[in-house]
mmCIF file of C-alpha atoms in Angstrom:
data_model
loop_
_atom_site.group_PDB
_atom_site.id
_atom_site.type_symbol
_atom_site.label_atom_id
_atom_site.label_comp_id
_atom_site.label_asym_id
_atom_site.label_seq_id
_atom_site.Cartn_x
_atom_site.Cartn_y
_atom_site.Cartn_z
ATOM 1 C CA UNK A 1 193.351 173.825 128.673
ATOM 2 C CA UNK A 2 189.502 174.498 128.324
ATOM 3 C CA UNK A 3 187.497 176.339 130.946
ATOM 4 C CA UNK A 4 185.301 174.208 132.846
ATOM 5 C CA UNK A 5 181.576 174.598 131.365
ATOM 6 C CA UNK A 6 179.489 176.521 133.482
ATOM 7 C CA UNK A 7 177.282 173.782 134.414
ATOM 8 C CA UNK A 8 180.167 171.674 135.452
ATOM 9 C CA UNK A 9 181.597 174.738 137.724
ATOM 10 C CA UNK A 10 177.875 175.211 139.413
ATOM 11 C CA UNK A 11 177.763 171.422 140.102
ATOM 12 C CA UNK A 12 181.582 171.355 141.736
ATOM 13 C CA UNK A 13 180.132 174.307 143.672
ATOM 14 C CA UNK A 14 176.774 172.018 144.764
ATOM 15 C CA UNK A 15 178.744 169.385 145.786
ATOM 16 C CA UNK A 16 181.242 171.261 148.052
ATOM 17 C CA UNK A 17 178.429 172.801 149.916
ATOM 18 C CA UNK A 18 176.201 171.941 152.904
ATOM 19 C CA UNK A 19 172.961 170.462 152.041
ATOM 20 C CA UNK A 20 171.280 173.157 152.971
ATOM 21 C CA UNK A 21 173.386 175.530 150.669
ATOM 22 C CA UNK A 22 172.771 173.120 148.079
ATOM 23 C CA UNK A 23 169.047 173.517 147.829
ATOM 24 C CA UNK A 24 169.148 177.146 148.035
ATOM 25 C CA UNK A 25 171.931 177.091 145.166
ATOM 26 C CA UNK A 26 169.993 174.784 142.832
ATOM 27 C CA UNK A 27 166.551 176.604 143.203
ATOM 28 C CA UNK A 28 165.902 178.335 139.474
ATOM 29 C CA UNK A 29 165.368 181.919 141.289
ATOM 30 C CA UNK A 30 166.754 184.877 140.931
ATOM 31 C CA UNK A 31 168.224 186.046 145.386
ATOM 32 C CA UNK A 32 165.093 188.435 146.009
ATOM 33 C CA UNK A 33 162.335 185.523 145.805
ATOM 34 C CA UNK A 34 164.616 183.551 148.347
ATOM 35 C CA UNK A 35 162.055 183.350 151.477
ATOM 36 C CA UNK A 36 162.806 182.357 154.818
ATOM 37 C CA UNK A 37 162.484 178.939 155.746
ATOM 38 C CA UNK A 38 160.680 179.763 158.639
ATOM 39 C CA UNK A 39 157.961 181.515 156.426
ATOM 40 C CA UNK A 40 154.593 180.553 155.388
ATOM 41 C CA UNK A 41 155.327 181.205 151.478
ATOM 42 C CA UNK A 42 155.063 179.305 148.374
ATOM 43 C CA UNK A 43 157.889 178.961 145.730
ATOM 44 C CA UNK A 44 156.989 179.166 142.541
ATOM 45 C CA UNK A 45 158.757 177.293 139.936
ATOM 46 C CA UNK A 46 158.398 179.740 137.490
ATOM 47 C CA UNK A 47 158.079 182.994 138.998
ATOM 48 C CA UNK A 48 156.449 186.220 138.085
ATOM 49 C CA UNK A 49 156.695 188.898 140.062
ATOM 50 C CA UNK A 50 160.269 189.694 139.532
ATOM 51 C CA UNK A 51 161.674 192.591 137.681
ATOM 52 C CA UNK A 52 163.674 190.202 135.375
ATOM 53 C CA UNK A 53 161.784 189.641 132.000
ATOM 54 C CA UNK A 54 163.538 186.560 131.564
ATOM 55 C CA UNK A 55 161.759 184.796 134.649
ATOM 56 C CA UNK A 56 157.950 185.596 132.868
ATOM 57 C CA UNK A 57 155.774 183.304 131.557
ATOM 58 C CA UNK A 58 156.417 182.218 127.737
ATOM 59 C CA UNK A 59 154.124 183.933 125.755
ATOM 60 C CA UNK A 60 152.368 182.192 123.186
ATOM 61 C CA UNK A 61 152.089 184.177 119.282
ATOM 62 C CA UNK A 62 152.335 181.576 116.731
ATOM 63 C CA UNK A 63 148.523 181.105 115.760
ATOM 64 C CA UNK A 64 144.847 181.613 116.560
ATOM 65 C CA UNK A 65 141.565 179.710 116.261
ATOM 66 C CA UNK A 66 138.044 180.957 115.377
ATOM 67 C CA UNK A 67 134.720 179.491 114.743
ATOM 68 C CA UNK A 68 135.237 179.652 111.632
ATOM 69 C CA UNK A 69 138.708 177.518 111.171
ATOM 70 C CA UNK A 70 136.585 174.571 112.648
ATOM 71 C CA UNK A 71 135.344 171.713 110.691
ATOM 72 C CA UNK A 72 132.392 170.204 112.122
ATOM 73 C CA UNK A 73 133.484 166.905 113.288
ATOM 74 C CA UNK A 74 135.963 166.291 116.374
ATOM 75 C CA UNK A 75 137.615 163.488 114.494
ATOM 76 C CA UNK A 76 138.087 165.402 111.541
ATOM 77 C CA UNK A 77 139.601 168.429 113.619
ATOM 78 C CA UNK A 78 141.884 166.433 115.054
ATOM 79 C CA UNK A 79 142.862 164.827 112.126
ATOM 80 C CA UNK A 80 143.552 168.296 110.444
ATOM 81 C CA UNK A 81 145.453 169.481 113.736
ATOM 82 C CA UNK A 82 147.502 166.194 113.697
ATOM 83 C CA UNK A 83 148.351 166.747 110.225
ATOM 84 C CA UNK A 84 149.418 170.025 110.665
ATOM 85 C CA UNK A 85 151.766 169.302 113.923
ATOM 86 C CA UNK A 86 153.239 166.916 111.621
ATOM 87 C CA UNK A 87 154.296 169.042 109.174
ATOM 88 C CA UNK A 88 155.245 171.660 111.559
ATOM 89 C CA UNK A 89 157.614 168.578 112.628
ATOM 90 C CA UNK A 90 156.188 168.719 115.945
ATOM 91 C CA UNK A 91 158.353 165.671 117.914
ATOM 92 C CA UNK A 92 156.349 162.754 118.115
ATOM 93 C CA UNK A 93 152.896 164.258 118.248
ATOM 94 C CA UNK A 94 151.361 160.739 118.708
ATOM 95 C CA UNK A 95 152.780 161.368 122.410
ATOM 96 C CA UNK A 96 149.849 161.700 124.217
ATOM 97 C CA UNK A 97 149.453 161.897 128.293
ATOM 98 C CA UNK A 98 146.546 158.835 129.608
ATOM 99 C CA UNK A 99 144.766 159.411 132.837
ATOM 100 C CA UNK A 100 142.843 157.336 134.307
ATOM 101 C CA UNK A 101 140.926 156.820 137.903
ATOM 102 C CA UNK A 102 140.557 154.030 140.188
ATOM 103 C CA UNK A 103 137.188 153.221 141.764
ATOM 104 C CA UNK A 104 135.989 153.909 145.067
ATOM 105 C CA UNK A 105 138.630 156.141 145.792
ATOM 106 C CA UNK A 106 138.894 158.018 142.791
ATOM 107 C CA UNK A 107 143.425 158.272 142.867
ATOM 108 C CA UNK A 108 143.954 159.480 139.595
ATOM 109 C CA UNK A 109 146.917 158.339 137.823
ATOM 110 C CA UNK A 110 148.883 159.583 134.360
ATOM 111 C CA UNK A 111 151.378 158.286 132.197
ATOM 112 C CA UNK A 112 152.924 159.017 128.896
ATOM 113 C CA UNK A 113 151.551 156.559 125.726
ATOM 114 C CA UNK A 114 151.732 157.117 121.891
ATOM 115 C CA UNK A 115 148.533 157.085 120.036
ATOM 116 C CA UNK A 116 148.445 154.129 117.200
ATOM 117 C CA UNK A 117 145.221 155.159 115.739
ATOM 118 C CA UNK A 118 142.199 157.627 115.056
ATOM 119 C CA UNK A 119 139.009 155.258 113.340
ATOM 120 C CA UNK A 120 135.928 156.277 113.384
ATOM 121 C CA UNK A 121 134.836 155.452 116.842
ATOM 122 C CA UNK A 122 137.805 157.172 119.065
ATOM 123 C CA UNK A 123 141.439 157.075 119.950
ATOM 124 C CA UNK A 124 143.550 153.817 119.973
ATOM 125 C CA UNK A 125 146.683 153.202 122.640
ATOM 126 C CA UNK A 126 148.143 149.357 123.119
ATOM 127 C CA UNK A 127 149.027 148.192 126.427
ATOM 128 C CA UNK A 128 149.168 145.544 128.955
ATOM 129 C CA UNK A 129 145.474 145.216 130.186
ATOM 130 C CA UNK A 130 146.213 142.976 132.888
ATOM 131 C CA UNK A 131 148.786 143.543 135.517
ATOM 132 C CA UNK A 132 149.203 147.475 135.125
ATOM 133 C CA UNK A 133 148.185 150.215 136.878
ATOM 134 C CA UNK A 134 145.726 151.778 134.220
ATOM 135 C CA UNK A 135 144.282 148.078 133.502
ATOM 136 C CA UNK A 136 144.101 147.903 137.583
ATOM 137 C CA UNK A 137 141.706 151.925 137.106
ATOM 138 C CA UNK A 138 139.888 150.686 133.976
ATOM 139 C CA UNK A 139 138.187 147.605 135.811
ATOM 140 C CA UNK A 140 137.033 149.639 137.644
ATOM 141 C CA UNK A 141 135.808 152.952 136.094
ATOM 142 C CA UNK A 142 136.268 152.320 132.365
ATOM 143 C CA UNK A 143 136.706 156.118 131.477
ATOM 144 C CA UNK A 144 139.566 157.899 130.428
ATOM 145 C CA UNK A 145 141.548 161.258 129.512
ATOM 146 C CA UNK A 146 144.347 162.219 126.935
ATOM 147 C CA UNK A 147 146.251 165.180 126.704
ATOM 148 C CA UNK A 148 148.515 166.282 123.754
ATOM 149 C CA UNK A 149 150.581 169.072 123.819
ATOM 150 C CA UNK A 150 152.375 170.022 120.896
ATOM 151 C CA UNK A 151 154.707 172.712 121.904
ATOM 152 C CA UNK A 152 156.287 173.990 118.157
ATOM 153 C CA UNK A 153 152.937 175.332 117.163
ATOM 154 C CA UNK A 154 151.387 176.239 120.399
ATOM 155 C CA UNK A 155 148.486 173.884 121.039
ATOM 156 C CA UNK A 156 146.695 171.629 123.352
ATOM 157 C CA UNK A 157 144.090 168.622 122.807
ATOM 158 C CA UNK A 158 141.962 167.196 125.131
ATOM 159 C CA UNK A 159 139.967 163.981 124.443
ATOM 160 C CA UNK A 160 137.199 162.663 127.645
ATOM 161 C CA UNK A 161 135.339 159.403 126.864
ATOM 162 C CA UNK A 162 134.430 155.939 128.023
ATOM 163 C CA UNK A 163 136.640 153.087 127.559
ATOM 164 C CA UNK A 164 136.467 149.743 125.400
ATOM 165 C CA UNK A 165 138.431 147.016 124.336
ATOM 166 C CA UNK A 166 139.260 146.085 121.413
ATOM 167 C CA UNK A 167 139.045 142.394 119.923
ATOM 168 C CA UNK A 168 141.906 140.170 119.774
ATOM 169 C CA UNK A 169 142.016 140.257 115.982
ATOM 170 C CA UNK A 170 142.273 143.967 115.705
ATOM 171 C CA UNK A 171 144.782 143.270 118.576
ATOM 172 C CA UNK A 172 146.653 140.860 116.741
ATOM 173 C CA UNK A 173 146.450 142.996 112.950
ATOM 174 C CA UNK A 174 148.822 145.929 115.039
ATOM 175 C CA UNK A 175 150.911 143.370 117.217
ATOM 176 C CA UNK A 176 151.794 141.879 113.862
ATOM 177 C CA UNK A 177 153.470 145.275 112.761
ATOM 178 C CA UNK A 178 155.477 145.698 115.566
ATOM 179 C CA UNK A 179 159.512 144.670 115.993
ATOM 180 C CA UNK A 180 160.068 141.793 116.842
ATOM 181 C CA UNK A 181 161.646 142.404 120.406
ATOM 182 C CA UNK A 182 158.657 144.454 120.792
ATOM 183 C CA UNK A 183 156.280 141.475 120.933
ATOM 184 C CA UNK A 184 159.095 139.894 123.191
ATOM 185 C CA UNK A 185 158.704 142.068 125.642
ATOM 186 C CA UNK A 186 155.276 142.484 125.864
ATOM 187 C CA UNK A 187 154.772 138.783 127.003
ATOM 188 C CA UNK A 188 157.813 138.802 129.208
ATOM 189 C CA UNK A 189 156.861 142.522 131.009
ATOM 190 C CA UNK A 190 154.561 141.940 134.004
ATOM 191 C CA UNK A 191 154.014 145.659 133.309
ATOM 192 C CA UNK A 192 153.826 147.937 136.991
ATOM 193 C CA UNK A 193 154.411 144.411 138.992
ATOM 194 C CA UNK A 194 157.495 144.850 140.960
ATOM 195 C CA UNK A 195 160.951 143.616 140.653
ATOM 196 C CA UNK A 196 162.664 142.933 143.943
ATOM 197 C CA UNK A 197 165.727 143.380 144.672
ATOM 198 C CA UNK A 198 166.326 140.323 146.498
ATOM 199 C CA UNK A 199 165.699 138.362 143.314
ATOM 200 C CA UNK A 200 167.682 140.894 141.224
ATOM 201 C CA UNK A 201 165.166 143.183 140.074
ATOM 202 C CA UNK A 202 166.062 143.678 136.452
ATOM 203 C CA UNK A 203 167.928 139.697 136.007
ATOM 204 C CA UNK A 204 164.046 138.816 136.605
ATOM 205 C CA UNK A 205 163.463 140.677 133.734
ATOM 206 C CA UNK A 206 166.173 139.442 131.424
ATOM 207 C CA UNK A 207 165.379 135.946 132.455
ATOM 208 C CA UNK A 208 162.108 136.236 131.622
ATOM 209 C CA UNK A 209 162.645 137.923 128.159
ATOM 210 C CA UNK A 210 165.161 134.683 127.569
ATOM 211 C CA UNK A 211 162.715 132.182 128.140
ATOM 212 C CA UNK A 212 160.014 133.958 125.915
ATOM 213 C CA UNK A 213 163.014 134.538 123.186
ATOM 214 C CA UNK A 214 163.255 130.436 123.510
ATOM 215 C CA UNK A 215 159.514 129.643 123.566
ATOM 216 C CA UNK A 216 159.464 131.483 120.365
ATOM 217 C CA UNK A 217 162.520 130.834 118.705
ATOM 218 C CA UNK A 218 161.227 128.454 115.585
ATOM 219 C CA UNK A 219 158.788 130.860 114.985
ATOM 220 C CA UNK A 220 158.265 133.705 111.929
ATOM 221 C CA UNK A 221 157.716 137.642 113.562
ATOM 222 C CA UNK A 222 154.405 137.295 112.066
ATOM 223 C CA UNK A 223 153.698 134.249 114.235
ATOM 224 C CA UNK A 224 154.050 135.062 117.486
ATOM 225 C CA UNK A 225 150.688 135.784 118.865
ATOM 226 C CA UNK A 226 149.580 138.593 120.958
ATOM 227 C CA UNK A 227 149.351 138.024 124.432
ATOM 228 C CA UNK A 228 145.724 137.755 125.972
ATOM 229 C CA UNK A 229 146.606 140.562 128.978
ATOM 230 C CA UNK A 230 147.660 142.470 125.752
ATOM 231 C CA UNK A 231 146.150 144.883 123.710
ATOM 232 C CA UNK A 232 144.485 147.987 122.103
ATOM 233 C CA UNK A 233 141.734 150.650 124.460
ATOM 234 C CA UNK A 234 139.948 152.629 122.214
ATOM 235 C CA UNK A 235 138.386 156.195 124.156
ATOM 236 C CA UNK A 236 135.442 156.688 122.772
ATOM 237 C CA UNK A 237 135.255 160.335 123.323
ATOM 238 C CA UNK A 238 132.149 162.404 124.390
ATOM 239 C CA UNK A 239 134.440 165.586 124.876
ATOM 240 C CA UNK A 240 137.070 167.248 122.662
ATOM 241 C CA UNK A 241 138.775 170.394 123.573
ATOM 242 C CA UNK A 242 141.518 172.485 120.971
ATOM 243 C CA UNK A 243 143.352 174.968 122.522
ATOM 244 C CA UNK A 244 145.115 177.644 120.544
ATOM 245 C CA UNK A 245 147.856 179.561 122.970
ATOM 246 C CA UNK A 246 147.556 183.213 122.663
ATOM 247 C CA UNK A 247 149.133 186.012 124.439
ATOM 248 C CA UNK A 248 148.603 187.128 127.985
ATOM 249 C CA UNK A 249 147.150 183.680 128.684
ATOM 250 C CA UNK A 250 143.826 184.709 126.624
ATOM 251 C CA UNK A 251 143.929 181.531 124.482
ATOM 252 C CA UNK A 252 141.326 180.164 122.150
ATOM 253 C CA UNK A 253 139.708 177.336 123.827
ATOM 254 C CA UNK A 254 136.756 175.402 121.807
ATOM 255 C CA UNK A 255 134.843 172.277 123.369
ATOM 256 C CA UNK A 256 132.839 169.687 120.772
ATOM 257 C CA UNK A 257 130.791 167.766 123.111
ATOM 258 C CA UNK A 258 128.804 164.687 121.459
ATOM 259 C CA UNK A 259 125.501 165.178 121.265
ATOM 260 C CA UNK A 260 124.126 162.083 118.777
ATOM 261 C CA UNK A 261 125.049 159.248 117.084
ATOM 262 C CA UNK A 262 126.867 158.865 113.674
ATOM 263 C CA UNK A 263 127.875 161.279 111.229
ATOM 264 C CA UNK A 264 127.187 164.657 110.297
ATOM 265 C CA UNK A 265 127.620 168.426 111.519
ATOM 266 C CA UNK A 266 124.869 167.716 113.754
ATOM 267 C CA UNK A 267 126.652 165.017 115.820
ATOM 268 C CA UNK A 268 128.569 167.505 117.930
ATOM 269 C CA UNK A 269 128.083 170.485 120.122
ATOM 270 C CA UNK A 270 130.772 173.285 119.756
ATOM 271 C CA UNK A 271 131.218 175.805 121.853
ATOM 272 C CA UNK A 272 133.796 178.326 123.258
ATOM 273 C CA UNK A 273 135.373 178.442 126.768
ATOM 274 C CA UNK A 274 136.997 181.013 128.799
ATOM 275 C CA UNK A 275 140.705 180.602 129.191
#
């Protein structure tokens, strides 16, 4: 008979335990940070100051970044860094991390998007511009952040800009491309509205992805048209940052600000930051 895994023994063990046991059990520390629950402490979720090296902060080795590695264009850095995640088979670097801000009271809110495309303006995500959250932030205050973080090789981007649509036919050109249950979707997803569960939260879903799968059903892929709530954002940045992780947290941090219009070495400012 196999021993029970490990995992499997410490969850039998969380489950015959008071709740209060249970927290203490599941908390990732080692029985010497354990504080009183009475006391004014924080606890760290990854914590340093304990004799056990395998409770330290990763340390990052795998690269560095000078001046001189830099090419003088943002986009074209990017491009190079992109290329180079890819064929350190980074997982899905397009995985980028959107934030944006709702006007007047400035909440801040961040979600997980891939990035479709780099042209020669800025950085293109699709979306549903209409009923979601970040559509709800960039009505009002049409700026935005992404963050990549490509763990393999030990690097960050960060992209700041101001935020434009793009037209229906460039809309349309990348809708075409996608799978068919794809476009589906999109039209049947009142993205971030919410699905109660007195009307059967996700049957209101699948309802309304049947009657867009019917409204559609005589037609090509390449004939369903994108939705008018639907589309492409492209951040037009005015700030790029590449961050290189070195050791004892003294990475290589370099910041291209925009400083003109169109191309050449002159368009951007570069400069390097603290970490």
């Amino acid at each position: 008979m196999r021993a029970p895994s490990p995992l499997l023994s410490q969850l039998s063990r969380m489950t015959s335990s008071t709740p209060k046991e249970r927290h203490i059990r599941t908390l990732p520390f080692p029985p010497t940070l354990l504080r009183s629950p009475n006391a004014l402490t924080k606890s760290p979720v990854t914590p340093t100051d304990s004799t056990d090296a395998s409770f330290r902060a990763q340390q990052y080795q795998k690269g560095t970044l000078s001046r001189s590695q830099l090419l003088p264009s943002a986009f074209a850095q990017f491009a190079a860094w992109f290329a180079a995640a890819q064929a350190s088979h980074v997982h899905q670097p397009e995985t980028v991390c959107l934030s944006t801000a709702a006007l007047p009271s400035g909440a801040v809110s961040s979600r997980f998007v891939y990035l479709k495309e780099l042209d020669a303006k800025g950085f293109v995500i699709y979306s549903n511009w209409a009923t979601s959250r970040k559509a709800s932030d960039v009505r009002s205050n049409p700026v935005a952040s992404l963050a990549f973080w490509w763990h393999e090789v030990e690097r960050q981007v960060r992209v700041e800009g101001a935020v434009e649509r793009l037209s229906r036919e460039e809309s349309q050109a990348y809708y075409d491309l996608r799978a068919r249950g794809s476009k589906i979707g999109a039209w049947a997803s009142e993205q971030s509205s919410v699905l109660r569960e007195e009307d059967g939260e996700r049957e209101v879903l699948e309802k309304r992805v049947k009657e867009v799968e019917g409204r559609f059903a005589g037609m090509e892929d390449g004939e369903i048209p994108v939705p008018e709530f639907w589309g492409g954002i492209r951040v037009v940045p005015t700030v790029v940052e590449f961050w290189q992780g070195r050791e004892s947290r003294l990475h290589d941090r370099f910041r291209y600000t925009k400083v003109g219009e169109g191309k050449g070495e002159g368009e951007w400012m570069i400069e390097r930051l603290s970490p």
